[in-house]
Amino acid sequence: MLNKDYKIDASMFEMTQSDATIHDQKFETKPVGYFKDAWRRFKKNKGSVVAACIILLLVLFAIIAPLASKYELSDRDKFYINKPPFWRESAEKTALWGGTQTKEVNETMYYYLRAIGIETGLDPIVEVISESVQKVGAKETRYYKVKINTYYQLGVLNTITVTSEDYAKICEYQNATGRQVIYPYVEDKDLAGDSALNPDTIKGLTSTPEAGGNYWYKVKNLKGLPEFDSNGNFKPAYAMQKNGTLYSEYNSIRVASDPYDASVPNSGYAYAKKNQSGYDCRINYWEYYIYKNGHEPMYLFGTNEYGQDIFNAIGMGARFSLLLAVCVAFVNMLIGTIYGSIEGYYGGATDMILERVSDILSGIPTMIVVTLFNVHIADEVGVVPAFIIAFVATGWIGTASLVRKQFYRFKNREYVLAARTLGASDARIMFRHIYPNSLGTIVTSSVLVIPGVIGSETMLTYLGIVNLSSSNTTTIGTLMEQGNRCVTSAPHVLLFPALFLALLMISFNLFGNGLRDAFNPSLRGSEG
């Protein structure tokens, strides 16, 4: 408490800057805008920054992968089906992209694979891991656990018919490059060894093009166990040469000037057998693939059940899924913004009527909407447009509700009242004064719509409810559905699309949370 006897004297005060003109001090730092301030806050969230980088890499993958791939989505190889990742140049240096599978095979299959390597020079057996003998009664069976190159395993195809023109071109290619595509023709009757098997019953070994073409050696039983000579080597079953010697230089290039004619005894090597439409040939598919495509097989992510390059297919599927999601998110934001701003700005009866419409639409399950549009509209407008319309039909409701809340929050602020007093129109107040202050929340909500659309699209295509696959279109869900059918025999077909989807969904959610915290610091850490 102040002492009553204490007196304040004027001499106790001193005037300051009495002879100076005082001005406001100039800011030493540059002013920070709304978006710059949000960017500063976003950079502090390391998880969201990493997620944004991953999203950028995935988007770049979707753009670059189809351009970098040697294949189109329409390229389908009927022999290289569900093959693991393979790149020969890398496989020779590292264990990656070796195109290998580990299997346990019996003795017959083991020698069958060895014979492929002897004839073609491309040995399917990369490594013999272990060897065991299983005994059932008095019978012993030898088994080998081996690592197999699945691309070399195909070997030589049997009885492939080519036209006379193609046969001449292949022969010309062989002579020019020194790469052997056509191998000597083998008659079924020549496969029978010293056991004198019935030629009619031995045809079972060569009945399939994929397996039968690799029987170039004599066998001693119908299981295909090879018959060896005194030195332990395979006995060739090729046709006799004019001088009576057998074809024994397995890897040399020998192109017959004339195809084999079975009616002429000892007419030379049986390089091809003439028929009405051309020639039946034994073709080394590895070399034939190079002849047709101009390069060796190179599938960085392997192939699926249609023989498509998964690397290219994921890129094309990601393109479609991202474009679909961005398109749906943009349309939903546009419709939701207009609808929600009208609700929130005018309120009253207008708000009540529009809210009841939203309530009715939101009560319809999305899956039912998509199914109905797919069944009744897809035939007229197309599957993809019908799919987009189905997502937009109810997808804007969430954005409209959020915009409505923001307009209720800001419409009675002082700057809005000042604008109204100065004669600003409703449209100007709504979209020049209120909407910019709500933009951060709306953008954040729209970004989070993208993973939701991708997840829904993947689920619907994975379950087969909607089929978006065609000769030049695919989706991540379609690729996962294909992989699910062969998950035990070829897990890579499901692994790569699922990994891409998981990274995309997790990254988008982390990125969206980071945007929410940046634009709305008051909501930091909340789930809404």
Short mmCIF file of C-alpha atoms in Angstrom, two decimals:
data_model
loop_
_atom_site.label_atom_id
_atom_site.label_comp_id
_atom_site.label_asym_id
_atom_site.label_seq_id
_atom_site.Cartn_x
_atom_site.Cartn_y
_atom_site.Cartn_z
CA MET A 1 0.00 0.00 0.00
CA LEU A 2 1.21 3.49 -0.87
CA ASN A 3 2.22 5.72 2.06
CA LYS A 4 -0.17 8.68 2.38
CA ASP A 5 2.67 10.98 3.32
CA TYR A 6 4.62 10.03 0.22
CA LYS A 7 4.42 12.73 -2.44
CA ILE A 8 5.28 12.42 -6.10
CA ASP A 9 7.38 15.29 -7.35
CA ALA A 10 7.50 16.30 -11.03
CA SER A 11 11.27 16.29 -10.83
CA MET A 12 11.15 12.55 -10.48
CA PHE A 13 10.10 12.18 -14.12
CA GLU A 14 12.26 12.71 -17.17
CA MET A 15 11.06 13.19 -20.72
CA THR A 16 12.56 10.81 -23.30
CA GLN A 17 12.88 11.36 -27.04
CA SER A 18 11.12 14.70 -26.60
CA ASP A 19 12.86 16.08 -29.65
CA ALA A 20 12.54 12.95 -31.87
CA THR A 21 9.82 11.72 -34.20
CA ILE A 22 8.85 8.16 -33.27
CA HIS A 23 7.95 5.70 -36.04
CA ASP A 24 7.02 2.03 -36.07
CA GLN A 25 10.04 -0.21 -36.25
CA LYS A 26 10.58 -2.05 -39.53
CA PHE A 27 10.38 -5.85 -39.28
CA GLU A 28 13.82 -7.36 -39.53
CA THR A 29 12.46 -10.67 -40.85
CA LYS A 30 10.25 -11.37 -43.84
CA PRO A 31 6.57 -11.98 -43.15
CA VAL A 32 5.51 -15.63 -43.08
CA GLY A 33 2.44 -16.59 -45.07
CA TYR A 34 -0.08 -19.28 -44.23
CA PHE A 35 1.31 -21.95 -46.57
CA LYS A 36 4.93 -21.19 -45.71
CA ASP A 37 4.14 -21.54 -42.04
CA ALA A 38 2.40 -24.84 -42.77
CA TRP A 39 5.43 -26.02 -44.75
CA ARG A 40 7.69 -25.23 -41.80
CA ARG A 41 5.52 -27.30 -39.48
CA PHE A 42 5.29 -30.13 -42.02
CA LYS A 43 9.09 -30.39 -42.34
CA LYS A 44 9.38 -30.98 -38.61
CA ASN A 45 7.32 -34.19 -38.95
CA LYS A 46 10.05 -36.58 -40.13
CA GLY A 47 7.66 -39.49 -40.65
CA SER A 48 5.47 -37.47 -42.98
CA VAL A 49 8.48 -36.20 -44.92
CA VAL A 50 9.73 -39.77 -45.43
CA ALA A 51 6.20 -40.81 -46.47
CA ALA A 52 6.08 -37.96 -48.99
CA CYS A 53 9.40 -39.12 -50.46
CA ILE A 54 8.11 -42.71 -50.74
CA ILE A 55 4.94 -41.49 -52.47
CA LEU A 56 7.09 -39.50 -54.90
CA LEU A 57 9.20 -42.58 -55.64
CA LEU A 58 6.09 -44.73 -56.18
CA VAL A 59 4.62 -42.12 -58.52
CA LEU A 60 7.91 -41.96 -60.44
CA PHE A 61 7.88 -45.75 -60.62
CA ALA A 62 4.38 -45.67 -62.11
CA ILE A 63 5.57 -43.18 -64.73
CA ILE A 64 8.98 -44.67 -65.55
CA ALA A 65 8.44 -48.45 -65.20
CA PRO A 66 6.25 -48.87 -68.31
CA LEU A 67 8.66 -46.67 -70.28
CA ALA A 68 11.75 -48.53 -69.08
CA SER A 69 10.31 -52.01 -69.54
CA LYS A 70 11.05 -53.92 -72.73
CA TYR A 71 7.48 -55.21 -72.74
CA GLU A 72 3.96 -53.95 -73.28
CA LEU A 73 1.01 -55.02 -71.18
CA SER A 74 -0.31 -56.86 -74.22
CA ASP A 75 2.89 -58.96 -74.46
CA ARG A 76 2.08 -62.43 -73.16
CA ASP A 77 4.41 -65.40 -73.29
CA LYS A 78 2.63 -68.73 -73.07
CA PHE A 79 5.78 -70.61 -72.01
CA TYR A 80 7.30 -68.25 -69.45
CA ILE A 81 4.37 -68.41 -67.02
CA ASN A 82 4.65 -67.62 -63.28
CA LYS A 83 8.42 -67.43 -63.63
CA PRO A 84 10.43 -65.84 -60.78
CA PRO A 85 12.42 -62.59 -61.25
CA PHE A 86 15.25 -63.00 -63.74
CA TRP A 87 17.98 -60.83 -65.21
CA ARG A 88 20.83 -62.89 -66.56
CA GLU A 89 23.47 -60.15 -66.39
CA SER A 90 22.76 -59.58 -62.70
CA ALA A 91 22.34 -63.29 -61.92
CA GLU A 92 25.85 -64.01 -63.18
CA LYS A 93 27.30 -61.49 -60.69
CA THR A 94 25.00 -61.78 -57.68
CA ALA A 95 22.36 -64.10 -56.28
CA LEU A 96 19.63 -61.61 -57.20
CA TRP A 97 17.34 -62.10 -60.18
CA GLY A 98 18.53 -65.65 -60.77
CA GLY A 99 15.13 -66.96 -61.84
CA THR A 100 15.66 -70.00 -59.63
CA GLN A 101 13.49 -72.32 -57.59
CA THR A 102 14.57 -75.04 -55.17
CA LYS A 103 12.95 -78.42 -55.77
CA GLU A 104 13.40 -82.02 -54.79
CA VAL A 105 13.43 -84.23 -57.90
CA ASN A 106 13.78 -87.95 -58.50
CA GLU A 107 16.57 -89.58 -60.47
CA THR A 108 14.72 -89.50 -63.79
CA MET A 109 14.00 -85.78 -63.56
CA TYR A 110 17.56 -85.09 -62.43
CA TYR A 111 19.01 -86.66 -65.58
CA TYR A 112 16.31 -85.04 -67.68
CA LEU A 113 17.50 -81.63 -66.47
CA ARG A 114 21.13 -82.59 -66.98
CA ALA A 115 20.37 -83.60 -70.55
CA ILE A 116 18.95 -80.13 -71.26
CA GLY A 117 22.23 -78.57 -70.20
CA ILE A 118 24.27 -81.00 -72.30
CA GLU A 119 22.30 -80.38 -75.48
CA THR A 120 21.68 -76.62 -75.25
CA GLY A 121 24.67 -75.47 -73.19
CA LEU A 122 22.24 -73.80 -70.74
CA ASP A 123 22.28 -75.99 -67.63
CA PRO A 124 19.04 -75.69 -65.62
CA ILE A 125 20.68 -77.17 -62.51
CA VAL A 126 22.41 -74.26 -60.81
CA GLU A 127 23.35 -76.19 -57.69
CA VAL A 128 22.85 -79.66 -56.20
CA ILE A 129 22.06 -78.92 -52.57
CA SER A 130 21.70 -82.46 -51.25
CA GLU A 131 21.22 -86.06 -52.31
CA SER A 132 19.22 -88.74 -50.53
CA VAL A 133 17.97 -92.30 -50.98
CA GLN A 134 14.49 -93.35 -49.92
CA LYS A 135 13.75 -97.04 -49.57
CA VAL A 136 10.27 -98.52 -49.96
CA GLY A 137 10.47 -102.25 -49.38
CA ALA A 138 13.27 -103.61 -51.51
CA LYS A 139 13.10 -100.68 -53.92
CA GLU A 140 15.43 -97.72 -53.53
CA THR A 141 14.73 -94.31 -55.09
CA ARG A 142 17.32 -91.57 -55.27
CA TYR A 143 16.25 -87.97 -54.81
CA TYR A 144 18.14 -84.72 -55.43
CA LYS A 145 17.42 -81.35 -53.86
CA VAL A 146 18.49 -78.89 -56.55
CA LYS A 147 18.31 -75.21 -57.35
CA ILE A 148 16.85 -74.89 -60.85
CA ASN A 149 16.99 -72.04 -63.32
CA THR A 150 13.34 -72.06 -64.41
CA TYR A 151 14.08 -70.23 -67.66
CA TYR A 152 16.66 -72.77 -68.81
CA GLN A 153 14.40 -75.57 -67.58
CA LEU A 154 12.09 -75.14 -70.56
CA GLY A 155 14.87 -76.31 -72.87
CA VAL A 156 13.81 -77.47 -76.32
CA LEU A 157 10.18 -77.47 -77.43
CA ASN A 158 8.92 -80.45 -79.40
CA THR A 159 7.01 -80.50 -82.69
CA ILE A 160 6.64 -76.75 -83.16
CA THR A 161 5.32 -76.06 -86.64
CA VAL A 162 6.85 -73.16 -88.57
CA THR A 163 6.17 -72.03 -92.11
CA SER A 164 8.68 -72.57 -94.89
CA GLU A 165 9.43 -68.84 -94.89
CA ASP A 166 10.07 -68.77 -91.13
CA TYR A 167 12.23 -71.88 -91.35
CA ALA A 168 14.42 -70.21 -93.97
CA LYS A 169 14.68 -67.04 -91.89
CA ILE A 170 15.68 -68.99 -88.77
CA CYS A 171 18.34 -70.88 -90.72
CA GLU A 172 19.68 -67.60 -92.07
CA TYR A 173 19.71 -66.15 -88.55
CA GLN A 174 21.60 -69.18 -87.23
CA ASN A 175 24.27 -68.90 -89.89
CA ALA A 176 24.65 -65.15 -89.34
CA THR A 177 24.78 -65.15 -85.53
CA GLY A 178 26.09 -68.60 -84.66
CA ARG A 179 23.17 -69.13 -82.26
CA GLN A 180 21.37 -72.44 -82.69
CA VAL A 181 17.58 -72.24 -82.60
CA ILE A 182 16.48 -75.43 -84.39
CA TYR A 183 17.83 -78.70 -83.06
CA PRO A 184 17.85 -82.05 -84.88
CA TYR A 185 14.46 -83.70 -85.09
CA VAL A 186 13.92 -86.88 -83.06
CA GLU A 187 11.54 -89.64 -84.04
CA ASP A 188 9.73 -91.35 -81.16
CA LYS A 189 10.87 -94.75 -82.39
CA ASP A 190 14.50 -93.67 -82.06
CA LEU A 191 14.15 -93.00 -78.33
CA ALA A 192 13.84 -96.71 -77.51
CA GLY A 193 17.12 -98.04 -76.18
CA ASP A 194 18.47 -101.55 -75.96
CA SER A 195 15.39 -102.59 -73.97
CA ALA A 196 13.44 -102.43 -77.26
CA LEU A 197 10.51 -100.44 -75.93
CA ASN A 198 7.39 -100.32 -78.03
CA PRO A 199 7.54 -97.07 -80.10
CA ASP A 200 3.78 -96.62 -79.68
CA THR A 201 3.97 -96.64 -75.88
CA ILE A 202 6.99 -94.35 -75.71
CA LYS A 203 5.07 -91.51 -77.35
CA GLY A 204 3.82 -90.53 -73.88
CA LEU A 205 7.21 -89.02 -73.13
CA THR A 206 7.02 -86.62 -76.08
CA SER A 207 3.31 -85.83 -75.98
CA THR A 208 3.73 -82.29 -74.61
CA PRO A 209 5.74 -79.60 -76.43
CA GLU A 210 7.20 -78.23 -73.17
CA ALA A 211 8.62 -81.55 -71.94
CA GLY A 212 8.80 -83.89 -74.91
CA GLY A 213 11.27 -81.81 -76.86
CA ASN A 214 14.04 -82.45 -74.37
CA TYR A 215 14.13 -86.22 -75.01
CA TRP A 216 17.02 -86.33 -77.45
CA TYR A 217 18.60 -89.34 -75.74
CA LYS A 218 17.70 -93.02 -75.64
CA VAL A 219 15.71 -94.22 -72.65
CA LYS A 220 15.46 -97.61 -71.03
CA ASN A 221 11.95 -97.40 -69.54
CA LEU A 222 8.69 -95.54 -69.96
CA LYS A 223 9.55 -93.23 -67.05
CA GLY A 224 12.28 -91.72 -69.20
CA LEU A 225 15.35 -92.93 -67.31
CA PRO A 226 18.29 -92.51 -69.72
CA GLU A 227 20.37 -95.31 -71.14
CA PHE A 228 24.12 -94.65 -70.86
CA ASP A 229 27.01 -95.88 -72.93
CA SER A 230 30.10 -97.58 -71.53
CA ASN A 231 31.58 -94.19 -70.58
CA GLY A 232 28.49 -93.11 -68.66
CA ASN A 233 27.34 -90.66 -71.35
CA PHE A 234 23.87 -90.18 -72.81
CA LYS A 235 23.15 -92.06 -76.03
CA PRO A 236 21.81 -89.63 -78.69
CA ALA A 237 18.66 -90.59 -80.56
CA TYR A 238 19.27 -88.29 -83.53
CA ALA A 239 18.87 -89.50 -87.11
CA MET A 240 21.93 -91.00 -88.77
CA GLN A 241 24.28 -88.88 -90.86
CA LYS A 242 25.21 -90.01 -94.38
CA ASN A 243 28.52 -91.39 -93.17
CA GLY A 244 26.72 -93.42 -90.50
CA THR A 245 28.00 -91.54 -87.45
CA LEU A 246 25.77 -90.16 -84.72
CA TYR A 247 25.26 -86.49 -84.01
CA SER A 248 27.57 -86.02 -81.04
CA GLU A 249 28.72 -82.41 -81.12
CA TYR A 250 25.78 -81.24 -79.06
CA ASN A 251 26.49 -77.51 -79.06
CA SER A 252 27.73 -77.00 -82.61
CA ILE A 253 25.72 -75.15 -85.25
CA ARG A 254 24.60 -77.49 -87.98
CA VAL A 255 21.98 -76.14 -90.35
CA ALA A 256 20.73 -78.64 -92.90
CA SER A 257 20.48 -77.34 -96.44
CA ASP A 258 17.34 -79.44 -96.87
CA PRO A 259 14.91 -80.57 -94.15
CA TYR A 260 14.80 -84.17 -93.08
CA ASP A 261 12.85 -86.47 -95.36
CA ALA A 262 11.84 -89.63 -93.53
CA SER A 263 11.22 -91.42 -96.85
CA VAL A 264 14.93 -91.20 -97.79
CA PRO A 265 17.15 -93.48 -95.67
CA ASN A 266 20.17 -91.82 -94.02
CA SER A 267 19.34 -88.46 -95.59
CA GLY A 268 21.23 -86.52 -92.92
CA TYR A 269 20.39 -84.92 -89.60
CA ALA A 270 16.69 -84.55 -88.93
CA TYR A 271 16.62 -80.79 -88.52
CA ALA A 272 12.97 -80.54 -89.42
CA LYS A 273 10.17 -82.74 -90.65
CA LYS A 274 8.14 -81.44 -93.57
CA ASN A 275 4.38 -81.35 -93.28
CA GLN A 276 1.54 -79.79 -95.28
CA SER A 277 1.79 -76.32 -93.68
CA GLY A 278 5.54 -76.07 -93.16
CA TYR A 279 8.01 -77.91 -90.95
CA ASP A 280 7.85 -79.61 -87.56
CA CYS A 281 10.89 -78.55 -85.54
CA ARG A 282 12.55 -78.99 -82.19
CA ILE A 283 13.20 -75.41 -81.11
CA ASN A 284 15.41 -74.16 -78.28
CA TYR A 285 12.97 -71.69 -76.76
CA TRP A 286 15.65 -69.52 -75.12
CA GLU A 287 17.29 -68.89 -78.48
CA TYR A 288 13.94 -68.63 -80.25
CA TYR A 289 12.88 -65.95 -77.75
CA ILE A 290 16.03 -63.96 -78.54
CA TYR A 291 15.41 -64.45 -82.28
CA LYS A 292 11.84 -63.13 -82.00
CA ASN A 293 12.38 -60.28 -79.49
CA GLY A 294 15.97 -59.22 -80.10
CA HIS A 295 16.96 -59.59 -76.43
CA GLU A 296 17.20 -62.21 -73.70
CA PRO A 297 14.30 -62.70 -71.28
CA MET A 298 14.50 -60.04 -68.56
CA TYR A 299 11.72 -59.96 -65.98
CA LEU A 300 12.78 -57.91 -62.94
CA PHE A 301 9.65 -58.89 -60.97
CA GLY A 302 8.98 -62.18 -62.79
CA THR A 303 5.91 -63.09 -64.81
CA ASN A 304 2.30 -63.87 -63.91
CA GLU A 305 -0.08 -66.60 -65.06
CA TYR A 306 -0.54 -64.86 -68.41
CA GLY A 307 3.19 -64.54 -69.07
CA GLN A 308 3.08 -60.76 -68.56
CA ASP A 309 6.01 -58.79 -67.15
CA ILE A 310 4.97 -57.98 -63.56
CA PHE A 311 7.35 -55.00 -63.43
CA ASN A 312 5.52 -53.34 -66.32
CA ALA A 313 2.10 -54.51 -65.11
CA ILE A 314 2.57 -52.94 -61.65
CA GLY A 315 3.61 -49.67 -63.28
CA MET A 316 0.53 -49.67 -65.51
CA GLY A 317 -1.72 -50.73 -62.63
CA ALA A 318 -0.29 -48.01 -60.38
CA ARG A 319 -0.86 -45.42 -63.09
CA PHE A 320 -4.49 -46.41 -63.37
CA SER A 321 -5.08 -46.58 -59.60
CA LEU A 322 -3.42 -43.22 -58.92
CA LEU A 323 -5.16 -41.43 -61.78
CA LEU A 324 -8.50 -42.91 -60.74
CA ALA A 325 -7.99 -41.89 -57.10
CA VAL A 326 -6.84 -38.35 -57.94
CA CYS A 327 -9.74 -37.89 -60.37
CA VAL A 328 -12.28 -39.12 -57.81
CA ALA A 329 -10.73 -37.01 -55.02
CA PHE A 330 -10.83 -33.88 -57.19
CA VAL A 331 -14.47 -34.37 -58.23
CA ASN A 332 -15.48 -35.19 -54.65
CA MET A 333 -13.73 -32.06 -53.39
CA LEU A 334 -15.42 -29.93 -56.06
CA ILE A 335 -18.92 -31.26 -55.38
CA GLY A 336 -18.42 -31.45 -51.63
CA THR A 337 -17.09 -27.89 -51.45
CA ILE A 338 -20.05 -26.39 -53.29
CA TYR A 339 -22.61 -28.51 -51.44
CA GLY A 340 -21.07 -28.01 -47.99
CA SER A 341 -20.52 -24.26 -48.44
CA ILE A 342 -24.20 -23.76 -49.30
CA GLU A 343 -25.23 -25.77 -46.25
CA GLY A 344 -22.93 -23.98 -43.85
CA TYR A 345 -23.38 -20.46 -45.16
CA TYR A 346 -27.16 -20.30 -45.45
CA GLY A 347 -28.05 -22.72 -42.65
CA GLY A 348 -31.63 -22.98 -41.51
CA ALA A 349 -34.11 -24.77 -43.75
CA THR A 350 -31.59 -25.01 -46.60
CA ASP A 351 -29.12 -26.77 -44.36
CA MET A 352 -31.76 -29.12 -42.98
CA ILE A 353 -33.04 -30.20 -46.40
CA LEU A 354 -29.56 -30.73 -47.86
CA GLU A 355 -28.43 -32.62 -44.76
CA ARG A 356 -31.35 -35.05 -45.05
CA VAL A 357 -30.36 -35.73 -48.67
CA SER A 358 -26.80 -36.43 -47.51
CA ASP A 359 -28.06 -38.74 -44.76
CA ILE A 360 -30.08 -40.79 -47.24
CA LEU A 361 -27.19 -41.13 -49.68
CA SER A 362 -24.67 -41.95 -46.96
CA GLY A 363 -26.86 -44.83 -45.79
CA ILE A 364 -26.34 -46.70 -49.09
CA PRO A 365 -23.31 -49.05 -48.87
CA THR A 366 -20.57 -48.18 -51.36
CA MET A 367 -20.20 -51.78 -52.52
CA ILE A 368 -23.89 -51.90 -53.48
CA VAL A 369 -23.59 -48.64 -55.41
CA VAL A 370 -20.51 -49.87 -57.29
CA THR A 371 -22.11 -53.24 -58.06
CA LEU A 372 -25.33 -51.64 -59.38
CA PHE A 373 -23.44 -49.16 -61.55
CA ASN A 374 -21.19 -51.94 -62.84
CA VAL A 375 -24.14 -54.14 -63.77
CA HIS A 376 -26.53 -51.57 -65.25
CA ILE A 377 -24.41 -48.66 -66.51
CA ALA A 378 -21.05 -50.15 -67.48
CA ASP A 379 -22.39 -51.55 -70.76
CA GLU A 380 -23.49 -48.10 -71.90
CA VAL A 381 -20.73 -45.78 -70.65
CA GLY A 382 -17.89 -48.26 -70.09
CA VAL A 383 -16.52 -49.99 -67.00
CA VAL A 384 -14.07 -47.26 -65.96
CA PRO A 385 -16.51 -44.30 -66.26
CA ALA A 386 -19.16 -46.32 -64.41
CA PHE A 387 -16.60 -47.07 -61.70
CA ILE A 388 -15.74 -43.37 -61.31
CA ILE A 389 -19.41 -42.33 -61.21
CA ALA A 390 -20.09 -44.97 -58.53
CA PHE A 391 -17.32 -43.59 -56.32
CA VAL A 392 -18.41 -40.00 -56.84
CA ALA A 393 -22.10 -40.77 -56.21
CA THR A 394 -21.59 -40.86 -52.43
CA GLY A 395 -17.90 -40.04 -52.04
CA TRP A 396 -18.41 -36.28 -51.78
CA ILE A 397 -20.53 -36.51 -48.60
CA GLY A 398 -17.55 -36.56 -46.23
CA THR A 399 -16.00 -33.48 -47.85
CA ALA A 400 -19.35 -31.66 -47.80
CA SER A 401 -19.77 -32.34 -44.09
CA LEU A 402 -16.28 -31.02 -43.35
CA VAL A 403 -16.82 -27.86 -45.44
CA ARG A 404 -20.16 -27.29 -43.73
CA LYS A 405 -18.48 -27.34 -40.31
CA GLN A 406 -15.80 -24.91 -41.44
CA PHE A 407 -18.39 -22.46 -42.82
CA TYR A 408 -20.36 -22.57 -39.58
CA ARG A 409 -17.09 -21.86 -37.80
CA PHE A 410 -16.05 -18.83 -39.83
CA LYS A 411 -19.23 -17.21 -41.20
CA ASN A 412 -19.82 -15.02 -38.14
CA ARG A 413 -16.25 -13.77 -37.81
CA GLU A 414 -15.59 -10.03 -37.86
CA TYR A 415 -13.98 -9.95 -41.32
CA VAL A 416 -17.03 -11.72 -42.77
CA LEU A 417 -19.39 -9.21 -41.14
CA ALA A 418 -17.22 -6.35 -42.42
CA ALA A 419 -17.33 -7.72 -45.96
CA ARG A 420 -21.10 -8.11 -45.76
CA THR A 421 -21.42 -4.54 -44.46
CA LEU A 422 -19.38 -3.27 -47.40
CA GLY A 423 -21.84 -4.91 -49.79
CA ALA A 424 -19.95 -8.06 -50.82
CA SER A 425 -22.11 -10.71 -52.51
CA ASP A 426 -22.75 -14.10 -50.93
CA ALA A 427 -20.57 -15.84 -53.51
CA ARG A 428 -17.68 -13.44 -52.82
CA ILE A 429 -17.97 -13.89 -49.06
CA MET A 430 -18.18 -17.67 -49.41
CA PHE A 431 -15.27 -18.22 -51.78
CA ARG A 432 -13.02 -15.16 -51.17
CA HIS A 433 -13.26 -14.81 -47.39
CA ILE A 434 -14.48 -18.03 -45.75
CA TYR A 435 -13.27 -20.75 -48.12
CA PRO A 436 -9.55 -19.75 -48.11
CA ASN A 437 -9.52 -20.06 -44.31
CA SER A 438 -10.93 -23.58 -44.63
CA LEU A 439 -8.65 -24.61 -47.47
CA GLY A 440 -6.04 -26.37 -45.33
CA THR A 441 -8.59 -28.68 -43.75
CA ILE A 442 -10.30 -29.37 -47.08
CA VAL A 443 -7.03 -30.18 -48.88
CA THR A 444 -5.98 -32.50 -46.08
CA SER A 445 -9.30 -34.31 -46.27
CA SER A 446 -9.04 -34.63 -50.05
CA VAL A 447 -5.54 -36.10 -49.85
CA LEU A 448 -6.79 -38.73 -47.43
CA VAL A 449 -9.52 -39.63 -49.94
CA ILE A 450 -6.85 -40.91 -52.35
CA PRO A 451 -5.73 -43.96 -50.30
CA GLY A 452 -9.37 -44.68 -49.51
CA VAL A 453 -10.27 -44.85 -53.21
CA ILE A 454 -7.21 -46.96 -54.01
CA GLY A 455 -8.06 -49.35 -51.17
CA SER A 456 -11.68 -49.67 -52.28
CA GLU A 457 -10.72 -50.15 -55.93
CA THR A 458 -8.17 -52.81 -54.98
CA MET A 459 -10.67 -54.64 -52.81
CA LEU A 460 -13.37 -54.65 -55.48
CA THR A 461 -11.07 -55.82 -58.27
CA TYR A 462 -9.33 -58.35 -55.99
CA LEU A 463 -12.68 -59.90 -55.10
CA GLY A 464 -13.72 -59.91 -58.76
CA ILE A 465 -16.76 -57.67 -58.19
CA VAL A 466 -15.43 -55.28 -60.84
CA ASN A 467 -13.22 -56.31 -63.73
CA LEU A 468 -11.02 -53.46 -64.96
CA SER A 469 -8.48 -55.65 -66.72
CA SER A 470 -8.06 -55.60 -70.49
CA SER A 471 -5.30 -56.03 -73.07
CA ASN A 472 -3.87 -52.61 -72.24
CA THR A 473 -5.23 -51.95 -68.71
CA THR A 474 -4.75 -53.58 -65.35
CA THR A 475 -4.96 -52.64 -61.68
CA ILE A 476 -3.07 -53.53 -58.52
CA GLY A 477 -6.12 -55.44 -57.26
CA THR A 478 -6.28 -57.49 -60.46
CA LEU A 479 -2.59 -58.37 -60.16
CA MET A 480 -3.09 -59.42 -56.54
CA GLU A 481 -6.06 -61.56 -57.52
CA GLN A 482 -3.89 -63.31 -60.12
CA GLY A 483 -1.17 -63.86 -57.53
CA ASN A 484 -3.60 -65.29 -55.03
CA ARG A 485 -4.33 -68.21 -57.37
CA CYS A 486 -0.68 -69.31 -57.39
CA VAL A 487 0.51 -68.09 -54.00
CA THR A 488 2.04 -71.45 -53.05
CA SER A 489 3.85 -72.18 -56.31
CA ALA A 490 4.80 -68.62 -57.33
CA PRO A 491 4.57 -66.29 -54.31
CA HIS A 492 6.34 -63.44 -56.13
CA VAL A 493 3.23 -62.88 -58.30
CA LEU A 494 1.36 -61.72 -55.18
CA LEU A 495 4.33 -60.30 -53.26
CA PHE A 496 5.29 -57.38 -55.50
CA PRO A 497 1.78 -55.89 -56.06
CA ALA A 498 0.96 -56.34 -52.35
CA LEU A 499 4.22 -54.66 -51.33
CA PHE A 500 3.53 -51.73 -53.66
CA LEU A 501 0.01 -51.33 -52.28
CA ALA A 502 1.17 -51.55 -48.65
CA LEU A 503 3.84 -48.88 -49.16
CA LEU A 504 1.37 -46.62 -50.97
CA MET A 505 -1.38 -46.90 -48.35
CA ILE A 506 0.88 -46.47 -45.32
CA SER A 507 2.72 -43.54 -46.91
CA PHE A 508 -0.48 -41.73 -47.89
CA ASN A 509 -1.89 -42.06 -44.38
CA LEU A 510 1.31 -40.75 -42.78
CA PHE A 511 1.49 -37.97 -45.36
CA GLY A 512 -2.15 -37.01 -44.74
CA ASN A 513 -1.62 -36.90 -40.98
CA GLY A 514 1.39 -34.65 -41.51
CA LEU A 515 -0.67 -32.29 -43.66
CA ARG A 516 -3.40 -32.20 -41.04
CA ASP A 517 -0.94 -31.27 -38.30
CA ALA A 518 0.68 -28.64 -40.53
CA PHE A 519 -2.49 -26.89 -41.62
CA ASN A 520 -4.33 -27.31 -38.31
CA PRO A 521 -1.89 -27.27 -35.37
CA SER A 522 -4.80 -27.39 -32.94
CA LEU A 523 -5.69 -30.87 -34.25
CA ARG A 524 -2.17 -32.25 -33.86
CA GLY A 525 -2.22 -35.81 -32.57
CA SER A 526 -5.97 -36.22 -33.00
CA GLU A 527 -7.52 -38.94 -35.12
CA GLY A 528 -10.22 -36.76 -36.70
#
